[in-house]
Amino acid sequence: MTAMVKAEGVHKSFGAVQVLKGIDLEVAPREVFCLIGPSGSGKSTFLRCINHLEKINSGRLYVDGELVGYRQKGDKLYELRDREVAEKRRDIGMVFQRFNLFPHMTAVENVMEAPVQVKHESKAVARERALKLLDRVGLSDKAGSYPSQLSGGQQQRVAIARALAMEPKLMLFDEPTSALDPELVGDVLDVMRGLAEDGMTMVVVTHEMGFAREVGDSVVFMDDGVVVESGHPREVLTNPRHERTKSFLSKVL
């Protein structure tokens, strides 16, 4: 079975600062893969590399068996044109810390926008699916509301519906609850649990250890640009092998 995400020796630097120092990992189809670790450990950067929002400096990254951002001829890599990258990116949904909704559009218009503009779907078809997706994230009554009329948790659920509207085969979540008030976190995590139950492949950068333990199939602890420890959530979170993992978990659990 082809891995949904495969990283081989992925390095990424910003100027002189090495952020990723040789990441090797695989995410299987239908797997919920959680990345944990301190701020600045490279988790979000790695996530952004998966859909080529950041370009890697060396190594290889594959999504569903295809190189991300490049094509290979012989031993050489050639960068894809922006249009080709955008086409591949259609298969990868991404949900950010900040919701990035269009403020001048209602919830349903936000969810419809990409299928209409990118896939050239008719507005009627896109609207029908958008309404179903809003229902799925528990917001059918907010279809006509603007982002300013929604709580942070509701905006984030609209953002998830918007990502799902493109029918992606992979969903990336970059700390989707970190900007929310504590009482709003549960609703967003419930939506993500539902996606996991439906078999969506998910890579989740998170500080929510309860979610990682309950919903995750694998947990990777990253620190200083490397994978320190990985395994089943129960192993990593309750019986970590490395001192660095133990130290981190003692502060967050």
Coordinates of C-alpha atoms in Angstrom, one line a residue, residues 27-173:
V27 CA 1.7 8.3 7.1
A28 CA -0.5 5.5 6.0
P29 CA -3.9 6.0 4.2
R30 CA -6.7 6.6 6.7
E31 CA -4.2 7.2 9.5
V32 CA -4.5 10.0 12.1
F33 CA -0.9 11.2 12.6
C34 CA -0.2 13.6 15.4
L35 CA 2.9 15.8 15.6
I36 CA 3.7 17.1 19.1
G37 CA 6.6 19.0 20.5
P38 CA 7.6 22.5 21.8
S39 CA 7.2 25.7 19.8
G40 CA 9.9 26.1 17.3
S41 CA 10.6 22.4 16.9
G42 CA 9.7 22.4 13.2
K43 CA 6.3 20.8 13.3
S44 CA 4.3 23.6 11.5
T45 CA 7.2 24.0 9.0
F46 CA 7.1 20.4 8.1
L47 CA 3.3 20.5 7.7
R48 CA 3.7 23.5 5.3
C49 CA 6.3 21.5 3.3
I50 CA 3.8 18.7 2.7
N51 CA 1.7 21.0 0.5
H52 CA 4.7 23.0 -0.8
L53 CA 3.7 26.2 1.0
E54 CA 7.4 25.9 2.0
K55 CA 10.0 24.5 -0.3
I56 CA 12.4 21.9 1.1
N57 CA 16.1 22.3 0.7
S58 CA 16.9 18.6 0.3
G59 CA 15.4 15.2 0.7
R60 CA 12.1 14.0 -0.8
L61 CA 8.5 14.4 0.1
Y62 CA 5.8 12.3 -1.5
V63 CA 2.0 12.6 -1.2
D64 CA 0.1 9.5 -2.4
G65 CA 3.2 8.3 -4.2
E66 CA 3.9 11.5 -6.1
L67 CA 6.7 14.0 -5.4
V68 CA 5.6 17.2 -3.8
G69 CA 6.5 20.3 -5.8
Y70 CA 9.0 18.6 -8.1
R71 CA 9.4 16.1 -10.9
Q72 CA 12.4 13.8 -11.1
K73 CA 14.3 13.1 -14.3
G74 CA 17.3 10.8 -13.8
D75 CA 19.0 12.0 -10.6
K76 CA 17.8 15.6 -10.9
L77 CA 14.7 17.3 -9.5
Y78 CA 12.9 20.0 -11.5
E79 CA 10.5 22.3 -9.7
L80 CA 7.0 22.3 -11.0
R81 CA 5.4 25.4 -12.3
D82 CA 3.0 27.3 -9.9
R83 CA 0.0 26.1 -11.8
E84 CA 1.1 22.5 -11.5
V85 CA 1.7 22.9 -7.8
A86 CA -1.7 24.5 -7.3
E87 CA -3.3 21.6 -9.1
K88 CA -1.7 19.0 -6.8
R89 CA -2.6 21.1 -3.8
R90 CA -6.3 20.7 -4.6
D91 CA -6.0 17.2 -3.1
I92 CA -4.7 18.5 0.2
G93 CA -6.9 20.3 2.6
M94 CA -5.3 22.6 5.2
V95 CA -6.7 24.2 8.3
F96 CA -4.6 26.9 10.0
Q97 CA -4.5 28.3 13.5
R98 CA -6.1 31.4 12.3
F99 CA -9.3 30.8 10.3
N100 CA -8.4 32.9 7.3
L101 CA -12.1 33.2 6.2
F102 CA -13.1 35.8 3.7
P103 CA -14.8 38.4 6.0
H104 CA -17.1 39.7 3.2
M105 CA -18.6 36.3 2.5
T106 CA -21.1 34.3 4.5
A107 CA -20.2 30.9 5.9
V108 CA -21.8 29.1 2.9
E109 CA -20.1 31.4 0.4
N110 CA -16.7 30.7 2.1
V111 CA -17.2 27.0 1.7
M112 CA -18.5 27.3 -1.9
E113 CA -15.7 29.6 -3.1
A114 CA -12.9 27.1 -4.0
P115 CA -15.0 24.5 -5.8
V116 CA -16.6 27.3 -7.9
Q117 CA -13.3 29.2 -8.6
V118 CA -10.9 26.2 -8.8
K119 CA -13.0 23.3 -10.0
H120 CA -15.4 25.4 -12.0
E121 CA -18.4 23.7 -10.3
S122 CA -21.8 25.3 -10.8
K123 CA -22.9 27.5 -7.9
A124 CA -25.9 25.3 -7.3
V125 CA -23.8 22.1 -6.9
A126 CA -21.2 23.9 -4.8
R127 CA -23.9 25.4 -2.6
E128 CA -25.6 22.1 -2.0
R129 CA -22.4 20.4 -0.9
A130 CA -21.4 23.5 1.2
L131 CA -24.7 23.2 3.1
K132 CA -24.2 19.5 3.7
L133 CA -20.7 20.2 5.0
L134 CA -21.9 23.0 7.3
D135 CA -24.4 20.5 8.6
R136 CA -21.6 18.0 9.1
V137 CA -19.6 20.4 11.3
G138 CA -22.8 21.4 13.2
L139 CA -23.4 24.8 11.7
S140 CA -26.4 24.3 9.4
D141 CA -28.1 27.2 11.2
K142 CA -25.1 29.6 10.5
A143 CA -24.9 29.3 6.7
G144 CA -26.0 32.9 6.2
S145 CA -23.8 34.3 8.9
Y146 CA -20.6 36.4 8.3
P147 CA -17.4 35.5 10.1
S148 CA -17.7 38.5 12.3
Q149 CA -21.0 37.1 13.6
L150 CA -19.4 33.7 14.5
S151 CA -17.3 32.6 17.5
G152 CA -13.7 31.5 17.0
G153 CA -14.8 27.9 17.3
Q154 CA -17.5 28.3 14.7
Q155 CA -15.2 30.1 12.4
Q156 CA -12.7 27.2 12.7
R157 CA -15.5 24.7 11.9
V158 CA -16.4 26.7 8.8
A159 CA -12.7 26.6 7.8
I160 CA -12.7 22.8 8.2
A161 CA -15.9 22.6 6.0
R162 CA -14.1 24.9 3.5
A163 CA -11.1 22.5 3.3
L164 CA -13.4 19.5 2.9
A165 CA -15.3 21.2 0.1
M166 CA -12.4 20.3 -2.3
E167 CA -12.9 16.6 -1.4
P168 CA -9.2 16.2 -0.4
K169 CA -7.5 12.9 0.1
L170 CA -5.4 14.3 2.9
M171 CA -6.1 16.9 5.6
L172 CA -3.5 19.0 7.4
F173 CA -4.3 20.7 10.7

